[in-house]
Amino acid sequence: MAQVDNDDVLNYEDSPDSDTSTSSRELSTTIRKENDDKAEYDDEFEVNDDDLDPGQDYEANFRPIFTVNVFSIDEENDALLIGLTEKQTVFISGVFQLQVVKGGILYGHVHYNASKDTYTVWHPLSDSIPSIQSSFYAGWEEGIHIHDKHRDVVYSDLHDFPCIIKIRNAAVRNLMAISDLYPEVKNLWRMQQNLDQNFTSKDCGYQILKENVDFFIPLHISSDWLTIIEKLSLIHKNSSHDMRVIVLGGKNSGKSTLLRLLAQNFLYGGSSEEELLYLDLDPGQPEFSLPDCISLNQVSRRSKVLGKHMGQCFYEVLGQHYLGSNSPQDIPDYYLQCVSELINLLDEQTFMGTSIVNLPGWIKGFGLNVLNHAIAKYKPTHIIILESKSSKQYFNELNVEDIFESTTRGEYRAEIMKVNANFSNPDEFRFSPPNLRTFRMLSHFHTQTKGKAYLEYDFKPLVMKPPFQVSFGFRGIHGIRFFEEFEDLHNDDIKNALEGTVVGLYYTLLDLKSFVTSKKGPFPILKSFPPGATFFTLALVHSIDVNNKVMNIYLPEFKAANVDKNPDVKWILVRGKSETPLCEICPSRNFFRGTSEIPYISFQRRKKYEHIWKVRKNIMRRGYQKK
């Protein structure tokens, strides 16, 4: 069975056998001899006879041994050269840059030849970790692509290895510092208890994992999934029309993993197509969208990004809608409206390549209506159903038209392919969906710089920084919108309903006077959302000065630098149900060392008879009821 994400399924098999097996005792003797001839290495990586399992193939399972198959070539950037024997696999977690120096590798069922190309790889430990498997050079002239000053290591120390890869820290700065602000994700990218690997620094952003030793779950792709991937990849290469792929599956069925494998095969599997469109319609577990959002994105293979980046990478967003919730169930009508608008936007692109849809794993009740609505509107050419015993009854209620019609294809019939879903024990999950949603929210707000080649974060609590001031009313924020649940708020409650909350910011050039239903105090409340408004970013409302009509808000630094100061731009603030991370409001005291007190926060306990009086209004007790 295939290995999948924390948000999908986790289930693993034994590693594949190598064609060239070596006995345990022979391998132990070889390693000891090489160790005597070369430098000493840490006891953590020493292999003894008593530690070896005779039934385990240690040629296939990579074990890092310093100055034997791992060489440090740049300590400042934690750059390593790793030699792999034939068909040997290595597992690496974290965020790192990968270059194939010699030979080739197999990653996610895609072959990558040795070249100067460098890929940024994201492997969080919340998901099963894909392997990097040694392969051969699949071209005419094999070369060794390495800087001249490191050629001696390749030609002498690593000469006998058919495959050599180079890994180093990615151009992602301060990502690991999120553990200071939110300790729940301190082991998301690398296991903190194994920081010292004898060849990388404590600030290294990745970690070489040892199968059957370190606590992680390898990704192994099942044969039926491989069949689906190969078939769709071939159609993708040869199709002269647009190809539309939709994957349906329940929660933890492997949907996100299969979508990711398909996307990487379409982009890097040898096709001439350099781009695809990704319709990300799952607000709870998005691939590209911001938290509580759905979006349409254009993804290019020129970005050279692999793995699960959790929305961190730079990509082109064609359209995005803020739902204010991680579930379509909270705002069903508005969710379906946004889905339709994004699919209309996709159609307007007249894109002749491949597009992919990521839908929620909700297949019961209204969730089935969501699937049917998306299928009818999107008109897929291929539908992949991740089926299980429990989900068959719901998928039988899918409403798929016999014939679809589009301007590019004319009439066509969608091909439905069913494949087994993958499930496992949920106790294996080390990071809950709320943990990962909080990570996404924090990483968004604390991004300083975000470009195609560089990412930088600053995870100091937002309350330590001055907020941005923006007017509301006739300038700045011209309209405020609440979703249905909060539409009837009293004037006096609007301020409290906004302060300390995460909101969505839109902008438009339209005159909003006709959309404002009334002034609730100084607040301009929108009765309907203006068409064509563009989503800008998520924001956090710090406080509101009602008298001066000023809001203090936090924006991500990289977005604040791009605020359009055109006086004709009208800003719209949308309040949903997005949860504000508690660590932003009440951070650890460690951030405030050397200061007398933490702003806005008190850690002093009240005295025994000291109370805060809360006035209860319009409460009539039973004894006062009129008879």
XYZ file of N, CA and C in Angstrom, residues 171-175 312 443-444 446-451 453-459 557-558:
69
model
N 17.449 27.926 0.813
C 17.429 29.386 0.995
C 16.179 29.780 1.767
N 16.045 29.175 2.940
C 14.906 29.410 3.840
C 15.495 29.729 5.213
N 15.333 30.955 5.651
C 15.996 31.403 6.864
C 15.022 31.494 8.035
N 15.447 30.920 9.169
C 14.756 31.044 10.466
C 13.466 30.240 10.567
N 13.223 29.300 9.668
C 11.989 28.512 9.763
C 11.948 27.692 11.043
N 4.346 27.322 1.643
C 5.418 28.276 1.908
C 6.058 28.829 0.637
N 3.291 30.818 10.123
C 4.309 31.010 9.089
C 3.895 32.099 8.107
N 2.600 32.237 7.865
C 2.136 33.303 6.966
C 2.364 34.677 7.589
N 4.381 35.593 9.882
C 5.761 35.909 10.256
C 6.729 35.834 9.081
N 6.211 35.787 7.859
C 7.078 35.809 6.682
C 7.556 37.227 6.425
N 8.849 37.409 6.427
C 9.442 38.719 6.163
C 9.655 38.944 4.674
N 10.278 37.978 4.030
C 10.600 38.064 2.605
C 10.167 36.776 1.926
N 9.501 36.910 0.793
C 9.041 35.730 0.064
C 9.258 35.958 -1.419
N 10.195 35.236 -1.984
C 10.489 35.353 -3.404
C 10.679 33.991 -4.025
N 13.406 32.667 -4.959
C 14.655 32.012 -4.565
C 14.986 32.161 -3.086
N 14.136 32.861 -2.307
C 14.523 33.132 -0.919
C 13.287 33.319 -0.045
N 13.353 32.741 1.163
C 12.296 32.875 2.164
C 12.940 33.241 3.495
N 12.340 34.202 4.187
C 12.866 34.573 5.497
C 11.707 34.811 6.460
N 11.885 34.310 7.689
C 10.862 34.422 8.728
C 11.426 35.167 9.935
N 10.507 35.741 10.704
C 10.838 36.321 11.997
C 9.715 35.934 12.951
N 10.004 34.998 13.849
C 8.964 34.445 14.708
C 8.895 35.105 16.079
N 4.981 40.956 6.711
C 5.905 41.997 6.250
C 6.012 42.014 4.729
N 6.030 40.849 4.113
C 6.208 40.811 2.661
C 4.971 41.318 1.935
